[in-house]
CSV table of C-alpha atoms and ligand atoms in Angstrom, one decimal:
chain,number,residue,atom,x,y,z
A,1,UNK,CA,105.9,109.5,109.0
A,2,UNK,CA,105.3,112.2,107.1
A,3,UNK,CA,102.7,113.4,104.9
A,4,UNK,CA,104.3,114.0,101.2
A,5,UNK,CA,103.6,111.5,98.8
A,6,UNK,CA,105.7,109.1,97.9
A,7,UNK,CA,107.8,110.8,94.6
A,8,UNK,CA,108.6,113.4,97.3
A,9,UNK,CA,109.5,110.4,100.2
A,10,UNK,CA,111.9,108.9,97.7
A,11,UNK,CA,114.1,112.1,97.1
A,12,UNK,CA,113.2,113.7,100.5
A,13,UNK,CA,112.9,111.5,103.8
A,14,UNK,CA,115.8,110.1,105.9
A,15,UNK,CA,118.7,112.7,105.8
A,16,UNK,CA,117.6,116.0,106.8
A,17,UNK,CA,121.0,118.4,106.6
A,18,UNK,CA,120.7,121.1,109.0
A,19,UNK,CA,121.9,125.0,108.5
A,20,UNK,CA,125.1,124.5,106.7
A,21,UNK,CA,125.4,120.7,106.6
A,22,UNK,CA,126.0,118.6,103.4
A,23,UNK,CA,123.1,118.5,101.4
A,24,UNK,CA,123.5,115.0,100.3
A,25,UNK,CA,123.7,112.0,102.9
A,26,UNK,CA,127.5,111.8,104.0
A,27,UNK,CA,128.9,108.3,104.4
A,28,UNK,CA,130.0,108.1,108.2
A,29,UNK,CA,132.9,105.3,107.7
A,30,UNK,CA,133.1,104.5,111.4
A,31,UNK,CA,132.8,101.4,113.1
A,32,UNK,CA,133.1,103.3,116.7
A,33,UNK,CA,131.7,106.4,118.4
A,34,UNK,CA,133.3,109.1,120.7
A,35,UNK,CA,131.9,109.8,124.4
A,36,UNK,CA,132.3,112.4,127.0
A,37,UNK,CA,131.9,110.2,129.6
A,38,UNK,CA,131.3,106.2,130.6
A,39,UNK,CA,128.1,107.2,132.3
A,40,UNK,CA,126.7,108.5,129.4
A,41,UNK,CA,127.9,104.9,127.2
A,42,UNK,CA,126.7,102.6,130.1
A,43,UNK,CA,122.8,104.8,129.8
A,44,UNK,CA,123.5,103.6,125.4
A,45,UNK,CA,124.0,100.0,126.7
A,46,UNK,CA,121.0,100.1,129.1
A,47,UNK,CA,119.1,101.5,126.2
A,48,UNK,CA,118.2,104.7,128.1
A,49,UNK,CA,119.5,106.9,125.6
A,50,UNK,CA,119.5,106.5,121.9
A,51,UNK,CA,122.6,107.1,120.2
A,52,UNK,CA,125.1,104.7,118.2
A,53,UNK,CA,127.2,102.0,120.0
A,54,UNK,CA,129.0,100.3,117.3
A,55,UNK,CA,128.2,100.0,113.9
A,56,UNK,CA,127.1,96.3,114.1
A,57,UNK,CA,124.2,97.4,115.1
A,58,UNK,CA,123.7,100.9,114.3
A,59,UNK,CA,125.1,104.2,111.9
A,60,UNK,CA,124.5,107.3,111.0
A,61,UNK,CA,124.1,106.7,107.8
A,62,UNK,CA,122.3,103.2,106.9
A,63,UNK,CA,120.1,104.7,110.3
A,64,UNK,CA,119.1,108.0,107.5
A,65,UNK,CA,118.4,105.3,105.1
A,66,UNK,CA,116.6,102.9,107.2
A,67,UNK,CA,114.4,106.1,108.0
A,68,UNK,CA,113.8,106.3,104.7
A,69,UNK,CA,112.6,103.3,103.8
A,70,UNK,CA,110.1,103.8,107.3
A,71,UNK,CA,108.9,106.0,105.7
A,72,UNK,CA,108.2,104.8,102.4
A,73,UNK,CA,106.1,101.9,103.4
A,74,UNK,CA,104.6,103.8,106.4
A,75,UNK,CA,105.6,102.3,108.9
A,76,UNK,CA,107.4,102.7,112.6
A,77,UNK,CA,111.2,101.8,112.1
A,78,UNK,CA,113.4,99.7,109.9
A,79,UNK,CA,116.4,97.9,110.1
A,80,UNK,CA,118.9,97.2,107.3
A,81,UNK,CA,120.7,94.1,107.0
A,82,UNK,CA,123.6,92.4,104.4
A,83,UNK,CA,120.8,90.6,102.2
A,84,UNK,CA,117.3,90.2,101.9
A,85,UNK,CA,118.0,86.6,103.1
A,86,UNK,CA,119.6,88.0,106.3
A,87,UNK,CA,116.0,90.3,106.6
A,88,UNK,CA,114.1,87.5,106.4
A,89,UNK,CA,115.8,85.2,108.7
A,90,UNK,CA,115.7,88.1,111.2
A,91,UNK,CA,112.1,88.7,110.6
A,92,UNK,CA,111.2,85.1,111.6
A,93,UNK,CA,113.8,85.0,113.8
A,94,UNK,CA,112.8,87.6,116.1
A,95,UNK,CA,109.6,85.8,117.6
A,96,UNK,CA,110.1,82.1,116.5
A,97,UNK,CA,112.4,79.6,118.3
A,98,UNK,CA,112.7,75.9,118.0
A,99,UNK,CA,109.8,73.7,118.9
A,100,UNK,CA,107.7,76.7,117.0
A,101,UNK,CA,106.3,77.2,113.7
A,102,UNK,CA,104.7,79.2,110.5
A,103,UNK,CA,102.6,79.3,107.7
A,104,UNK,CA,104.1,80.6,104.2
A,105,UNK,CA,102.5,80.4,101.0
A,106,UNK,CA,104.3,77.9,98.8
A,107,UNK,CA,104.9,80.0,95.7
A,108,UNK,CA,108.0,82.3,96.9
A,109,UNK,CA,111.8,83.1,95.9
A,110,UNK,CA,113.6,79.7,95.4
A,111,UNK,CA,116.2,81.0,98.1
A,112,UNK,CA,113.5,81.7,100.5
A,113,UNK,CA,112.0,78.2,100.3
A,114,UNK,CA,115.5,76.3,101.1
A,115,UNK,CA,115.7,78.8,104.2
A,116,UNK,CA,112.4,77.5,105.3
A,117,UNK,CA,112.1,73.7,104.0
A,118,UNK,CA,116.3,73.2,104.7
A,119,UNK,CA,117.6,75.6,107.3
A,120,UNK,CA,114.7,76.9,109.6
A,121,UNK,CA,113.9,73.1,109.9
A,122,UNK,CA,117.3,72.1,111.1
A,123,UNK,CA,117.1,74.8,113.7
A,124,UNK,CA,113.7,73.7,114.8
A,125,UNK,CA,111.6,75.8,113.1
A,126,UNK,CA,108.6,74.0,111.3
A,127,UNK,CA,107.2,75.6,107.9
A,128,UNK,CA,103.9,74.8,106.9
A,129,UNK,CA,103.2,75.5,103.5
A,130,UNK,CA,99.9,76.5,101.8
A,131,UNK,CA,98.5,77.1,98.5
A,132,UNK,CA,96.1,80.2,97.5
A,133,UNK,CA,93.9,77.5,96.1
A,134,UNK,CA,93.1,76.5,100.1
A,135,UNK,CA,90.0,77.5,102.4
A,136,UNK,CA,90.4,80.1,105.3
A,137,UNK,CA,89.3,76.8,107.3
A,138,UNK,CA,91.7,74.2,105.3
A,139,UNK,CA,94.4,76.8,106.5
A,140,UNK,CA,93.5,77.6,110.4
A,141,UNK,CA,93.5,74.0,110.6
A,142,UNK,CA,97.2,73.9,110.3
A,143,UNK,CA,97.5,77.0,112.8
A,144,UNK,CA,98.0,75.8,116.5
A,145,UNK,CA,99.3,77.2,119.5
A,146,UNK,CA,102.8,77.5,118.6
A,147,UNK,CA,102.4,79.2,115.2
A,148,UNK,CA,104.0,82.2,115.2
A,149,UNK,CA,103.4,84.3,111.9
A,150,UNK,CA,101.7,84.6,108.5
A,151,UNK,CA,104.1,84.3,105.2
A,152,UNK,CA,104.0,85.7,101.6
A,153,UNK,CA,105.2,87.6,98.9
A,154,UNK,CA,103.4,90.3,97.6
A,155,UNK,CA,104.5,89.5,94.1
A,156,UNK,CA,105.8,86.2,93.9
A,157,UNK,CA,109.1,85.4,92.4
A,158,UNK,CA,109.3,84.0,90.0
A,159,UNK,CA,105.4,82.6,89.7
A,160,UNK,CA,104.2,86.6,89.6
A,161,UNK,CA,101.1,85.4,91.9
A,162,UNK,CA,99.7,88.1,93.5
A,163,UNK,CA,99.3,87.8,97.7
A,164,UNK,CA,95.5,88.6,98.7
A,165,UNK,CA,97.3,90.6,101.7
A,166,UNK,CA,93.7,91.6,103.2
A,167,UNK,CA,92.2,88.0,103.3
A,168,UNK,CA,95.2,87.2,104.6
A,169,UNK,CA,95.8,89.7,107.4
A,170,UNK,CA,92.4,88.9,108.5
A,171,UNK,CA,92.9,85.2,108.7
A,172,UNK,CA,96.5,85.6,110.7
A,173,UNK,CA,94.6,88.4,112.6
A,174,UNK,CA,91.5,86.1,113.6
A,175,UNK,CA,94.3,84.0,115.1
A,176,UNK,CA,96.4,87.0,116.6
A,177,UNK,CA,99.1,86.3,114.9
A,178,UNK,CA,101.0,88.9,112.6
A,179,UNK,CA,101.3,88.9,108.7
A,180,UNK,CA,104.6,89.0,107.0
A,181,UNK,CA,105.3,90.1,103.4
A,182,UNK,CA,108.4,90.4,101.3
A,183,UNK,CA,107.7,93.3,99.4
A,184,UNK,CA,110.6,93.0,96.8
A,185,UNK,CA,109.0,93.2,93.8
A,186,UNK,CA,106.0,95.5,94.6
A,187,UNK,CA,108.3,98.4,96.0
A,188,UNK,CA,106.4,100.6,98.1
A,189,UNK,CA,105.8,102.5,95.2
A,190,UNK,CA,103.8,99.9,93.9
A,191,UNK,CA,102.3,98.5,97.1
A,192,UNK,CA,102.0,99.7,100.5
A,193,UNK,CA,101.0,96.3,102.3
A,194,UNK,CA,100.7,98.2,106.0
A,195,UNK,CA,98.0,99.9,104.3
A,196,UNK,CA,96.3,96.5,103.6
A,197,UNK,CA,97.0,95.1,107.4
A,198,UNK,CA,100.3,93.7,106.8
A,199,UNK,CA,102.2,93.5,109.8
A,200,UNK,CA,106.0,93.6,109.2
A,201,UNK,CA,107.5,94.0,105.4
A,202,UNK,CA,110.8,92.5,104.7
A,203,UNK,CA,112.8,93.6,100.8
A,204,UNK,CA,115.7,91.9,98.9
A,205,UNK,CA,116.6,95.8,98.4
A,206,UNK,CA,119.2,94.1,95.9
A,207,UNK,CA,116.2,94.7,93.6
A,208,UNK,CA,114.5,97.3,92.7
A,209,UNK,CA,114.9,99.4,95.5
A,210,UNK,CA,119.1,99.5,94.8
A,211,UNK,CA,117.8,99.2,91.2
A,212,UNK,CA,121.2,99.6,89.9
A,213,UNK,CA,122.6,95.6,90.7
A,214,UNK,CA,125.6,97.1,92.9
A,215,UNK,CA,124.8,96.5,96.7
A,216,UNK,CA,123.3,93.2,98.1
A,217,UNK,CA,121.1,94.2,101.0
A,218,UNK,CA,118.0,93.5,102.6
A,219,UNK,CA,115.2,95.5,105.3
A,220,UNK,CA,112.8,94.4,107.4
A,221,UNK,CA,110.3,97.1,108.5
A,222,UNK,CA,108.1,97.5,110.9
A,223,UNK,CA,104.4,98.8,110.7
A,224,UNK,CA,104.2,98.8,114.7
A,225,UNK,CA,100.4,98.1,114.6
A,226,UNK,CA,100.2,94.5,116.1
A,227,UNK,CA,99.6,94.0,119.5
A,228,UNK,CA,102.1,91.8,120.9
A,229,UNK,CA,100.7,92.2,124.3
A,230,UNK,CA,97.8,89.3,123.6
A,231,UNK,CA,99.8,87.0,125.4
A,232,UNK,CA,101.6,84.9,122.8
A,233,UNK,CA,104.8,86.6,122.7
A,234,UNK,CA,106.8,87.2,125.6
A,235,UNK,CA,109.7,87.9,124.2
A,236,UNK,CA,108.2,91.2,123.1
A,237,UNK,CA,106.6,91.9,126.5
A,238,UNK,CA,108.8,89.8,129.4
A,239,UNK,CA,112.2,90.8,130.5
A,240,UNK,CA,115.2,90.5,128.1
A,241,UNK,CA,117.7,89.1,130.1
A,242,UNK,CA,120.7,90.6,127.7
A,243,UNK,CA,119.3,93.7,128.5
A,244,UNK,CA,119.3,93.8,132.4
A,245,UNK,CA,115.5,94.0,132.5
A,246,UNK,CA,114.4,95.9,129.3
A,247,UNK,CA,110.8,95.1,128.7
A,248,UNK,CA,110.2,96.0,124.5
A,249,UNK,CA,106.7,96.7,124.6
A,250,UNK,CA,106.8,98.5,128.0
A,251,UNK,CA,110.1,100.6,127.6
A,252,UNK,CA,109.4,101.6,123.7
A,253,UNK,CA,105.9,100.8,123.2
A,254,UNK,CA,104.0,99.0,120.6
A,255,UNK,CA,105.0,100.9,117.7
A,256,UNK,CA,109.4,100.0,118.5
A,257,UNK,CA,109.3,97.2,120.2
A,258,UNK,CA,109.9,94.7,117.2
A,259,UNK,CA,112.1,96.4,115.4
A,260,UNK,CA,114.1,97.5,118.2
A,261,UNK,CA,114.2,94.0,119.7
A,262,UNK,CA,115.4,93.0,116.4
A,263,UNK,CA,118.3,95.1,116.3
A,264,UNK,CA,119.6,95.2,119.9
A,265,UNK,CA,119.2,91.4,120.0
A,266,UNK,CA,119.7,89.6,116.6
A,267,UNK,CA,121.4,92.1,115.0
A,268,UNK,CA,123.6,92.1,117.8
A,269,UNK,CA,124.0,88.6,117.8
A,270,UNK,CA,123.9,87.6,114.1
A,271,UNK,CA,126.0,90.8,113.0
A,272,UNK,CA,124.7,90.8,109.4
A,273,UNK,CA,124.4,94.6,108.9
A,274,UNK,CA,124.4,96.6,105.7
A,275,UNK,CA,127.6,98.8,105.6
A,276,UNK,CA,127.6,102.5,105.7
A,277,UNK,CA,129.1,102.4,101.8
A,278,UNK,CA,126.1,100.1,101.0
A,279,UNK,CA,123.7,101.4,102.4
A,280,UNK,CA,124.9,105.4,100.7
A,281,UNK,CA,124.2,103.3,97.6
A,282,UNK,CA,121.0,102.3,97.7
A,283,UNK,CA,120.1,105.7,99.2
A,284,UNK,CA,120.9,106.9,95.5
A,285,UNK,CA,118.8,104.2,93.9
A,286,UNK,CA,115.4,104.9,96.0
A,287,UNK,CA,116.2,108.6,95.2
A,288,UNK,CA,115.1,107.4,91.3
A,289,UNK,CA,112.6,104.4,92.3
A,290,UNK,CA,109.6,106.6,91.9
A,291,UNK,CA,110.7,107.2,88.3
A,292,UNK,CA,112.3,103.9,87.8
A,293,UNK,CA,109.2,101.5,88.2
A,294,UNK,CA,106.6,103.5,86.3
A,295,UNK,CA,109.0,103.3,83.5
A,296,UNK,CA,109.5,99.4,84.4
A,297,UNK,CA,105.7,99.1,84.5
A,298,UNK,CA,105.1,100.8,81.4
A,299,UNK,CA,107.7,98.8,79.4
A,300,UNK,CA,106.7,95.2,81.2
A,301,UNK,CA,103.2,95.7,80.2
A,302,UNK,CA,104.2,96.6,76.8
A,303,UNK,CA,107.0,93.6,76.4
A,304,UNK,CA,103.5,91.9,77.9
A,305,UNK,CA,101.3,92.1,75.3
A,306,UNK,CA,103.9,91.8,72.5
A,307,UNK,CA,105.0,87.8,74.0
A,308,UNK,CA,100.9,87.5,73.8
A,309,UNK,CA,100.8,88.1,69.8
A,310,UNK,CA,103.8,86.2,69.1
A,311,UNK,CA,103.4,82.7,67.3
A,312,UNK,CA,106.6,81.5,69.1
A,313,UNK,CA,105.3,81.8,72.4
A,314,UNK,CA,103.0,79.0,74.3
A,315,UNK,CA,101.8,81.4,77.1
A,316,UNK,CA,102.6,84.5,78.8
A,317,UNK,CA,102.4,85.3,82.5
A,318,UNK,CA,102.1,88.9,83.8
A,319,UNK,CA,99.5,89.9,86.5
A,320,UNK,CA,98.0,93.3,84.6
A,321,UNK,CA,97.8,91.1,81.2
A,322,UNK,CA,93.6,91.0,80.9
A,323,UNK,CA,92.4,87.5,81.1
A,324,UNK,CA,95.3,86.6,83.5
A,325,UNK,CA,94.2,84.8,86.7
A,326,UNK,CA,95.8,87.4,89.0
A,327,UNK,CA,94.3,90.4,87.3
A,328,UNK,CA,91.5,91.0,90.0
A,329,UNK,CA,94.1,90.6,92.1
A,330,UNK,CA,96.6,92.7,90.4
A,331,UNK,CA,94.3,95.7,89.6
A,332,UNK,CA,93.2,95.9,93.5
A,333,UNK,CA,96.8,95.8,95.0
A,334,UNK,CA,99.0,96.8,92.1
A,335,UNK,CA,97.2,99.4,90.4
A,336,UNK,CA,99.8,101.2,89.2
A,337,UNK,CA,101.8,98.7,87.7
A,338,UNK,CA,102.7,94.6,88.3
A,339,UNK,CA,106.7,95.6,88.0
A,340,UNK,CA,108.7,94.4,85.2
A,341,UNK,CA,109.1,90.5,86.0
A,342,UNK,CA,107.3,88.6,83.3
A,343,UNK,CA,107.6,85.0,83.0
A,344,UNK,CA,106.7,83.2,79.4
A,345,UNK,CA,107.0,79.8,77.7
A,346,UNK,CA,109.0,79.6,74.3
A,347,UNK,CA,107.4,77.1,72.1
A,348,UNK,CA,109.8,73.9,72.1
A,349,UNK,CA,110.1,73.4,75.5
A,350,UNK,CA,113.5,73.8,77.2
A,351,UNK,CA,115.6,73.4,74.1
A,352,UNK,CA,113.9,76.2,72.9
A,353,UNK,CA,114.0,78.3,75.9
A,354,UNK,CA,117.6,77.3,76.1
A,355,UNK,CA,118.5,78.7,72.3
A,356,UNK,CA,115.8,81.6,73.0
A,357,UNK,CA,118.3,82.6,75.9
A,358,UNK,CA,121.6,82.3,74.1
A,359,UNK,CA,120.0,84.2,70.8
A,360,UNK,CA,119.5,87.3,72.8
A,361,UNK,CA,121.8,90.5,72.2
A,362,UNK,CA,120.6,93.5,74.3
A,363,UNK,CA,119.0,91.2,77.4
A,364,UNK,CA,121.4,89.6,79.5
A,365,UNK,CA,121.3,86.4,80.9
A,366,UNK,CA,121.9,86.9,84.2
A,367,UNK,CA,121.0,85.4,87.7
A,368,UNK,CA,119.8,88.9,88.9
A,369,UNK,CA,116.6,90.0,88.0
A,370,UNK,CA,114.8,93.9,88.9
A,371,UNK,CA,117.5,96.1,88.1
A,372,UNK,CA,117.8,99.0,85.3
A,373,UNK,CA,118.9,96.5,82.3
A,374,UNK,CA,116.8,94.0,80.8
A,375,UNK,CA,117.7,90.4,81.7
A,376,UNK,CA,116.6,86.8,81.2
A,377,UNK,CA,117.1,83.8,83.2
A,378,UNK,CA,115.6,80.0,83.4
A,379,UNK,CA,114.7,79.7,86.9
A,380,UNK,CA,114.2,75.5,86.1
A,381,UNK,CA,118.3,74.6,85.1
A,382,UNK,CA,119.6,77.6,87.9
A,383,UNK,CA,118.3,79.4,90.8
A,384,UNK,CA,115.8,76.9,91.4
A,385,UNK,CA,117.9,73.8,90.7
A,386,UNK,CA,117.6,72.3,93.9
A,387,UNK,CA,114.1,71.6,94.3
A,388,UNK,CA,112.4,69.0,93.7
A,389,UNK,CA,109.7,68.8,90.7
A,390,UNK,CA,107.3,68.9,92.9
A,391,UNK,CA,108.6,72.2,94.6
A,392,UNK,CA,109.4,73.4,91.4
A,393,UNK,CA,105.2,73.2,90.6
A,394,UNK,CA,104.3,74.0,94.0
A,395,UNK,CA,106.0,77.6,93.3
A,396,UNK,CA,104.3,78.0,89.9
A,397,UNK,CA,107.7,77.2,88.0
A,398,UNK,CA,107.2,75.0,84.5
A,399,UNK,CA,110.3,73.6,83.2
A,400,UNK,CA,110.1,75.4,79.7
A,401,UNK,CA,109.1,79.1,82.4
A,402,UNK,CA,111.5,81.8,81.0
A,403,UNK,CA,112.1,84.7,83.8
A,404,UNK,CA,112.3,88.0,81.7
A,405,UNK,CA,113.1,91.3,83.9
A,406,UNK,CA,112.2,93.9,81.7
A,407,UNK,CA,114.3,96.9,82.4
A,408,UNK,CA,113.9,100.6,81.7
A,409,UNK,CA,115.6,100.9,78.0
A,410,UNK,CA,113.8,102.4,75.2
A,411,UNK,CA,110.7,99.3,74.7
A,412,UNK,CA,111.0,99.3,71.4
A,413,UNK,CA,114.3,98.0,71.1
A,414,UNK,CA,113.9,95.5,74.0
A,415,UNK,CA,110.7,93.7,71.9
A,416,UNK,CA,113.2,93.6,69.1
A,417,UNK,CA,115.8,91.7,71.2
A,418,UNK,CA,113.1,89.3,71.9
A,419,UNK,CA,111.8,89.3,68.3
A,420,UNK,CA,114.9,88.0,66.4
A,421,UNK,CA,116.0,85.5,69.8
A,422,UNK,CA,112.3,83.8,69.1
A,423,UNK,CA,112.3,83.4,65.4
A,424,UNK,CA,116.2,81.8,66.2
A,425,UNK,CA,114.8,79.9,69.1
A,426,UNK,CA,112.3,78.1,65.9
A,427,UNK,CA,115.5,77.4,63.7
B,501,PLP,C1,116.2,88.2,95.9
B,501,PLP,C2,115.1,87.9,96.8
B,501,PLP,C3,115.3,87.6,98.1
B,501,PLP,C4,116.7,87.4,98.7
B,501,PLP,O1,117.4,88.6,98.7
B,501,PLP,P1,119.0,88.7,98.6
B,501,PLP,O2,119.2,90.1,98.7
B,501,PLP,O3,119.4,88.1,97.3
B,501,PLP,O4,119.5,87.9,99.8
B,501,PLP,C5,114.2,87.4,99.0
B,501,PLP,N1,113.0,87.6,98.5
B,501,PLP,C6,112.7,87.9,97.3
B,501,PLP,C7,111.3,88.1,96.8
B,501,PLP,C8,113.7,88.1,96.3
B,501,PLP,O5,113.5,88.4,95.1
């Protein structure tokens, strides 16, 4: 890790070109790597020496970008996957097996929730959901022996609640288990949850890290503080069998060991890597993410307090907003901005949402959200459709809830857009 701050991480960390070398990041198109000798790929198998074996699990160039990212949110090692499903499912993956199970809070992505409720189930894998509304007690009731993480998102999308990441590293902690946070939203800019006492971070870097919506990908990172040795994991500290006797904690200590577990082993096994191509990408969208979300931030809040005056609108939801009920919240982990997601209510209901949508000319209705341009979307009639009402309220989503991403145009003319779509949205 180094010790420049993090305008200087986003342009500067990863590639480092030596004397004569390209200055920017070259895209190494290779699935395969050259050898002088079988000895020296057999010590690469064994995991005695580093080096890349195939680009399923490693490359030169997403391993530059992954150091990047490291290094944004301070933390040991990272590994980059197709999707920020893929990172999550890893992430869980990697010390939970059938018969176990964990806590998440209930107010997360839609697509997160059906991985948990739907698939993680079917495999075995129990989620127990909880609300920030419950006690420290109410929820270490429903911890046992076999739970084997803490879940949230630092940012919630789409409910925008904020994750109280020390209470809750200190409850998982009490119970040695480690905390988990999908840090899509915040961006290390933002938020730095390893300096709160998260554990691991996972990103949809689909979002705003690729901030451009071109490359679907996803990271989990590792802050290589928790202490895996207390016992409860042995995957982390007994011998892997696919590795003829490789011991993660012993042969690459506390600080590697999950990370490099999770890419000998399920990225190995799963194959969902991001591509060299990809992965150049979104090594030119961080290079701007500094500069991106305070421009984001500075428009949301802006966009924000406009939806607040407006006669048209029955409520406005944006963590900075004063009088919000995540501001306390918001100003201790988010100080420098909540983003640009802000979710509102059009007065009318869902019709009015619905003509509200269709009225606007410079935001886009789209089903991405946290990328350059401004878009809209209605989480209730698409990418929440398939819960059920009561998982709809359980992740802070109202029918009539419009998901606005504000992007980083000129504000002036985005609050304009929305002007005119509201006063059609009446007609
Ligand atoms: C989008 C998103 C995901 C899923 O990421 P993909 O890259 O679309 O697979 C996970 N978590 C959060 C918070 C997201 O916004």
């Amino acid at each position: 890790m180094s010790d420049y701050k993090i305008e200087t991480k986003c342009i500067q960390s990863g590639y480092k070109p030596g004397n004569g070398e390209p200055r920017v990041l070259p895209i190494y198109q290779s699935t395969t790597y050259k050898y002088d000798s079988s000895t020296h790929l057999g010590d690469l198998f064994d995991l005695k020496a580093p080096g890349h074996m195939y680009t399923r699990i490693s490359n030169p160039t997403v391993e530059q970008v992954e150091n990047k990212i490291a290094d944004l949110e301070g933390g040991t090692g990272a590994v980059l996957c197709s999707s920020g499903q893929a990172a999550n499912l890893l992430a869980i993956l990697n010390i939970t097996s059938a018969g176990q199970n964990i806590i998440s809070m209930s107010s997360i992505y839609g697509g997160t929730i059906n991985l948990f409720a739907v698939t993680l189930k079917k495999i075995g894998v129990e989620v127990r959901f909880v609300t920030p509304e419950m006690t420290d007690e109410e929820i270490s009731a429903m911890i046992d022996e076999n739970t084997r993480l803490f879940f949230g998102e630092t940012i919630a999308n789409p409910a925008l609640v904020v994750f109280d990441i020390e209470r809750y590293a200190k409850l998982a902690h009490s119970h040695n288990i480690p905390l988990v946070i999908d840090n899509t939203f915040a961006t290390p800019v933002l938020c730095r949850p390893f300096e709160h006492g998260a554990d691991i971070v996972v990103h949809s870097t689909t979002k705003y890290m690729d901030g451009h919506a071109q490359v679907v990908g996803g990271v989990v990172v590792d802050g290589g503080k928790f202490d895996w040795t207390n016992g409860k994991y042995p995957e982390l500290t007994e011998v892997d069998e696919s590795y003829h006797g490789v011991r993660y904690t012993k042969d690459f200590g506390l600080e590697h060991a999950y990370y490099t577990k999770l890419r000998v082993q399920l990225m190995r096994d799963f194959g969902v890597p991001l591509t060299p191509m990809s992965s150049y990408l979104l090594n030119l969208g961080l290079e701007t993410l500094h500069l991106r979300m305070e421009r984001h931030c500075e428009n949301a809040l802006k966009v924000a307090k406009y939806l607040e005056s407006n006669e048209n609108v029955s409520w406005v939801n944006y963590p900075l907003l004063e009088g919000n009920d995540q501001y306390e919240l918001a100003k201790k982990y988010l100080p420098k901005g909540a983003c640009g997601v802000i979710s509102f209510g059009v007065k009318g209901g869902r019709e009015a949402a619905v003509k509200f949508m269709d009225s606007l000319k410079l935001a886009a209705i789209v089903v991405h959200v946290a990328d350059a341009r401004t878009s809209v979307l209605h989480p209730a009639s698409t990418t929440h459709r398939q819960l059920t009402d009561e998982q709809l309220i359980d992740a802070g989503i109202t029918p009539d809830l419009v998901r606005f991403s504000v992007g980083i145009e000129n504000a002036e003319d985005i609050i304009a857009d929305i002007e005119q779509a509201l006063e059609a949205s009446q007609k």
